[in-house]
Coordinates of C-alpha atoms in Angstrom, one line a residue:
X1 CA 0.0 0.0 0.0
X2 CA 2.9 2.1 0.6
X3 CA 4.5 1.9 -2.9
X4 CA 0.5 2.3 -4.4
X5 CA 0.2 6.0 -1.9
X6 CA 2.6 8.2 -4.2
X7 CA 2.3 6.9 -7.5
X8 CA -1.7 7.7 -6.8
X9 CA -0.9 11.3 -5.4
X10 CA 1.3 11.8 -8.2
X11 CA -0.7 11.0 -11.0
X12 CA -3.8 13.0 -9.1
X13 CA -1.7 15.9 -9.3
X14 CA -0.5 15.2 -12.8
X15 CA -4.2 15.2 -13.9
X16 CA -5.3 17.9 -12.1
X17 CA -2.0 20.3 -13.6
X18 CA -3.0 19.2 -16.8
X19 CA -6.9 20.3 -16.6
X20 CA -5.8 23.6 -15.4
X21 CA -3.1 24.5 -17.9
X22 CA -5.6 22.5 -20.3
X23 CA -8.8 25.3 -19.3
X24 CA -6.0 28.3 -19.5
X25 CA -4.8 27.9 -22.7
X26 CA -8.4 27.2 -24.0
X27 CA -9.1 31.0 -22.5
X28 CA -6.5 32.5 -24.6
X29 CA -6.6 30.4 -28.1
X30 CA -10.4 30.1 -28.2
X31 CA -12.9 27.9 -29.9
X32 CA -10.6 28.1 -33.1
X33 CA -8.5 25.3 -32.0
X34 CA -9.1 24.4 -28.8
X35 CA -12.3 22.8 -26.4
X36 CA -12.4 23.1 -22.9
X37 CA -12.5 20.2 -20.9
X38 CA -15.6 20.4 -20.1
X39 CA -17.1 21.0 -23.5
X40 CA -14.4 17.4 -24.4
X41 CA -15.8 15.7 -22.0
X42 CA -19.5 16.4 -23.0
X43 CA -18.8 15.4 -26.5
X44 CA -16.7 12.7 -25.5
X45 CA -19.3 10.9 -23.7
X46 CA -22.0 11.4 -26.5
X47 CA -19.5 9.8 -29.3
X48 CA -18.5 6.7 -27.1
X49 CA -21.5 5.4 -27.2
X50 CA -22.1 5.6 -31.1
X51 CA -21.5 2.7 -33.5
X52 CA -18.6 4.5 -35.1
X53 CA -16.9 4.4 -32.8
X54 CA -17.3 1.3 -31.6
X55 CA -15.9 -0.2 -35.0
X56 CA -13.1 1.9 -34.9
X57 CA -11.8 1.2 -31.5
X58 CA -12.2 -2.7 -32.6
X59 CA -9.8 -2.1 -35.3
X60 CA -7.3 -0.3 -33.1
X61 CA -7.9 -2.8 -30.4
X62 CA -7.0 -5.9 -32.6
X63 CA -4.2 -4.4 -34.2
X64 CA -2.5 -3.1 -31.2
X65 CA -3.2 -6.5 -29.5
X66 CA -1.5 -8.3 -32.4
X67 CA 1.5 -6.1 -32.8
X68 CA 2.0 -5.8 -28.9
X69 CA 2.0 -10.3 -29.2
X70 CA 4.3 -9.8 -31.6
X71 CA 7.0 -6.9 -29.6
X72 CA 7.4 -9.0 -26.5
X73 CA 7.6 -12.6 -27.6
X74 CA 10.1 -11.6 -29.9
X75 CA 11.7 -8.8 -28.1
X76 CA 11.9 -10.9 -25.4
X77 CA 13.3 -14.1 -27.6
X78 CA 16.0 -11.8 -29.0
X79 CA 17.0 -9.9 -26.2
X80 CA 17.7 -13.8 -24.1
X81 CA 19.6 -15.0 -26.9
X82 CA 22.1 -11.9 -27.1
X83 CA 21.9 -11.2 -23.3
X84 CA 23.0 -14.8 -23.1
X85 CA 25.7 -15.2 -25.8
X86 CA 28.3 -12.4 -24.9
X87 CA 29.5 -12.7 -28.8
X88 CA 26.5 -12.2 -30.2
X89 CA 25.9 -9.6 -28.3
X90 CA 28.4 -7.5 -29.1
X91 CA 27.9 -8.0 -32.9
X92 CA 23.9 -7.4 -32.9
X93 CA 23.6 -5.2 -29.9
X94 CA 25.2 -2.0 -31.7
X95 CA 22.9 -3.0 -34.8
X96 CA 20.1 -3.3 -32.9
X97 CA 21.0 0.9 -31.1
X98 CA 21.5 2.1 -35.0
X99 CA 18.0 0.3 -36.0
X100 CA 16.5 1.9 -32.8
X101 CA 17.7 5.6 -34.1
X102 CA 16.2 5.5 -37.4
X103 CA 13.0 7.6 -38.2
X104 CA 10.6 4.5 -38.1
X105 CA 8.4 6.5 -40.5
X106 CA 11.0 6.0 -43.6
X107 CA 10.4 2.2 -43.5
X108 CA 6.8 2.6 -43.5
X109 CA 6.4 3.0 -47.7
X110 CA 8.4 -0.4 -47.5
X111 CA 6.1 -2.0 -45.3
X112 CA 3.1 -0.7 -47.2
X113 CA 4.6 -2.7 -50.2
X114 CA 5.6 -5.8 -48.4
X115 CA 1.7 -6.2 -46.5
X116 CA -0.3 -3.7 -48.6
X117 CA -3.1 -1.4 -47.1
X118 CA -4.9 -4.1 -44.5
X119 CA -4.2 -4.8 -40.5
X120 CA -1.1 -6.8 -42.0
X121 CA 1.0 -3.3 -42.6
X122 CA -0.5 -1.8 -39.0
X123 CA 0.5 -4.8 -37.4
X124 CA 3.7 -4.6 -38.5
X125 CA 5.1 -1.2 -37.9
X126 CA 3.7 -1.1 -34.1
X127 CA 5.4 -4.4 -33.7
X128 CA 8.8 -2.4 -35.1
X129 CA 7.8 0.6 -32.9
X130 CA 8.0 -1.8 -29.2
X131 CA 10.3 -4.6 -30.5
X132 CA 13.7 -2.8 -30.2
X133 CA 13.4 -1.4 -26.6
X134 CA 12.1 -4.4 -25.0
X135 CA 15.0 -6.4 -26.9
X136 CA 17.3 -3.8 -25.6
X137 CA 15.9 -4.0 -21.9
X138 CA 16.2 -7.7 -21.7
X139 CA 19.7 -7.8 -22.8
X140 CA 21.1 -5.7 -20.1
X141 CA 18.7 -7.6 -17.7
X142 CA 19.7 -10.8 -18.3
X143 CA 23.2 -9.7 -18.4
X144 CA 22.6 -8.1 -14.9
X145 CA 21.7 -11.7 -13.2
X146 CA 24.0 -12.0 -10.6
X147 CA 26.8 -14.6 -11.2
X148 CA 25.8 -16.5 -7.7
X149 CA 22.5 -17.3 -8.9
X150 CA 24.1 -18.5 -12.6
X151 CA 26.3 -20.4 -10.6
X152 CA 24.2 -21.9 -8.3
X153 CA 22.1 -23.0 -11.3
X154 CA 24.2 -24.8 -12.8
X155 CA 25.9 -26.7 -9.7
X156 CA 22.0 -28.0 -9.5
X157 CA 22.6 -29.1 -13.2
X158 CA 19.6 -27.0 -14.2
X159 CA 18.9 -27.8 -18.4
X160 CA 19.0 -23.9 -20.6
X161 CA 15.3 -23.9 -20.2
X162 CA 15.1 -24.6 -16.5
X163 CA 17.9 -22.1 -16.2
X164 CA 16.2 -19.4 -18.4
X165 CA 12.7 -20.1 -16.5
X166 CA 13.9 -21.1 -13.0
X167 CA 16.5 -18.4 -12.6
X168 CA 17.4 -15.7 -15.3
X169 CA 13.9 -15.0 -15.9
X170 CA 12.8 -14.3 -12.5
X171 CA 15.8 -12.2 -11.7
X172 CA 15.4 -10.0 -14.6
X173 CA 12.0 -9.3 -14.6
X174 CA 11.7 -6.1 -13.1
X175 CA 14.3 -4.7 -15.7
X176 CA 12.3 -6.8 -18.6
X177 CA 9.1 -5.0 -17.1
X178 CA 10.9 -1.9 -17.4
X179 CA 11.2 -2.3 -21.2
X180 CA 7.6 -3.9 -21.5
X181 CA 6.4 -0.4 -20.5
X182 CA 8.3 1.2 -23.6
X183 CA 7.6 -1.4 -25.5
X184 CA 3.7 -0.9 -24.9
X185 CA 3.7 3.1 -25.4
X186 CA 5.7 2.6 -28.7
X187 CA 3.6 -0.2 -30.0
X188 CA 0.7 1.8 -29.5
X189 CA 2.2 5.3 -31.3
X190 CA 3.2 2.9 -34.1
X191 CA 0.0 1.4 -34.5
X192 CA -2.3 4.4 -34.8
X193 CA 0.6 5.9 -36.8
X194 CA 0.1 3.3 -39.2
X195 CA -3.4 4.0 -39.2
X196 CA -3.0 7.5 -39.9
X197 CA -1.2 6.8 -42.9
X198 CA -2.5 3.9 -44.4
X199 CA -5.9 2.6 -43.4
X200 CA -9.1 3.2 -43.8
X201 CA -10.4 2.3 -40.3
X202 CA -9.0 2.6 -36.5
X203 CA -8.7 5.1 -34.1
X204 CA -5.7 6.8 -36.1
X205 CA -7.5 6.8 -39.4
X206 CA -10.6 8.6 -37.6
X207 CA -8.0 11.3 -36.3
X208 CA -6.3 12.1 -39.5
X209 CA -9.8 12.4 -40.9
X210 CA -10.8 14.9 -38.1
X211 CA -7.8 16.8 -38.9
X212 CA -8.5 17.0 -42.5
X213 CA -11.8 18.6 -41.8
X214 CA -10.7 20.3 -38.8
X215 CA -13.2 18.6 -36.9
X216 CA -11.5 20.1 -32.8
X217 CA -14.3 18.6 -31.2
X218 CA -13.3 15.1 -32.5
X219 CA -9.6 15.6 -32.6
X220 CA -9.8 16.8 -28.5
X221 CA -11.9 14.1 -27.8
X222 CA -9.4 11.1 -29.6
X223 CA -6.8 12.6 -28.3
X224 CA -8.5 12.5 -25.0
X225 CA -9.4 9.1 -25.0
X226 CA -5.7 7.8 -26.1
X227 CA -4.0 9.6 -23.3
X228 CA -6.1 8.4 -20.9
X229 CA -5.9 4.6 -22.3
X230 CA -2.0 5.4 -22.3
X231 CA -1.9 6.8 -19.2
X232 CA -3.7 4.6 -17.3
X233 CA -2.0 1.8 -18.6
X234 CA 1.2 3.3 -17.8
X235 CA 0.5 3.9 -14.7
X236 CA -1.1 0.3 -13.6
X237 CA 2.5 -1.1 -15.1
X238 CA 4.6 1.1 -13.2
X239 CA 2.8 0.1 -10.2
X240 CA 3.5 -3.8 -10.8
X241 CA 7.1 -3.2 -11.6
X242 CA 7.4 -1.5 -8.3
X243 CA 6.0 -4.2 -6.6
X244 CA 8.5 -6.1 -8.9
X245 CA 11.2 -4.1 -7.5
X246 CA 10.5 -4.4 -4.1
X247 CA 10.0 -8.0 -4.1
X248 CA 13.4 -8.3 -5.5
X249 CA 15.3 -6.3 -3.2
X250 CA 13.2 -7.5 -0.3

């Protein structure tokens, strides 16, 4: 209950800094580009419970789930296999950094021609978006396992997959959790980014429709509805991997 006390405070406080400055700059820009929170939050509950959006969010919803499937099992499979091998490692690790720092964006015409305009193409650039930092985060946390628990393994003659489930896995989860919380923010940008783009349903699609038509009552009210699913979500992670934390250390 402790560890639960300030993250709670924190993101009360948050929220209620961001209404504020939220109903301040409303008072100086005006209607023109800007709602008020209040007049978001009226709107927003009117359009959640129309069938558009109801199909949109299902499109969103599956291909986020898909692509988020898709950055941790393999994340995780590729950040165990270089944390483990200290030569491979060194040889895809820096490849890996250089892959992370390239504008995601410039592969997307690539990936529109390799899975056309369907979920396929969505799929696949959130899954590029969260893949990298959750390989990244499982390297250095499985290279963190302290030696006494490798060696303790293997004077038990534990097998590579009792040893990767028994005791590197366990040991590195907080760090691995760490990068799952990346992972999960930059899976979700990617997605509705390749929604924007390419697609003719989701979230992201409706957004860069209410843009085109300058449509602020929709655009405040998407916008409002992805921070709060991101924030929320953020937040109930950062709790467990507290928890996490203090388990370990305990």
């Amino acid at each position: 209950m402790k560890g639960r006390a300030p993250i709670l405070r924190n993101t009360l406080t948050l929220l209620v800094a961001i209404v504020v400055l939220w109903q301040l700059l409303y008072w100086r820009v005006g209607d023109v580009a800007l709602r008020s929170p209040a007049q978001t939050v009226e709107f927003t509950l009117r359009f959640v419970t129309t069938p558009q959006f109801a199909a949109h969010l299902a499109e969103t919803a599956r291909a986020f789930s898909m692509a988020l499937v898709l950055a941790v099992v393999i994340g995780l499979g590729i950040g165990f296999v270089l944390g483990g091998h200290r030569f491979l490692g060194e040889v895809f690790e820096p490849m890996l950094i250089a892959l992370y720092s390239i504008p995601k964006i410039t592969l997307y015409p690539i990936l529109l021609l390799a899975f056309g305009l369907g979920i396929s193409s969505k799929v696949a650039f959130g899954t590029i978006h969260g893949v990298i930092p959750i390989a990244l985060f499982t390297i250095n946390a499985v290279r963190n396992v302290r030696t006494v628990h490798m060696k303790t393994g293997r004077v038990m003659g534990l097998r590579p997959w009792d040893m990767v489930t028994r005791i590197i896995f366990p040991s590195a989860l907080p760090e691995i959790f760490a990068g799952l919380r990346i992972g999960f923010s930059l899976t979700l940008i990617g997605t509705l980014l390749g929604e924007m783009f390419a697609s003719q349903r989701g979230l992201g699609f409706l957004l860069m429709s209410a843009i085109g038509l300058h449509n602020v009552d929709l655009i405040m009210t998407l916008t409002l509805l992805l921070t709060l699913f991101a924030g929320t979500a953020s937040v109930i992670l950062l709790a467990i991997n507290q928890r996490l934390r203090a388990r370990m250390s305990a």
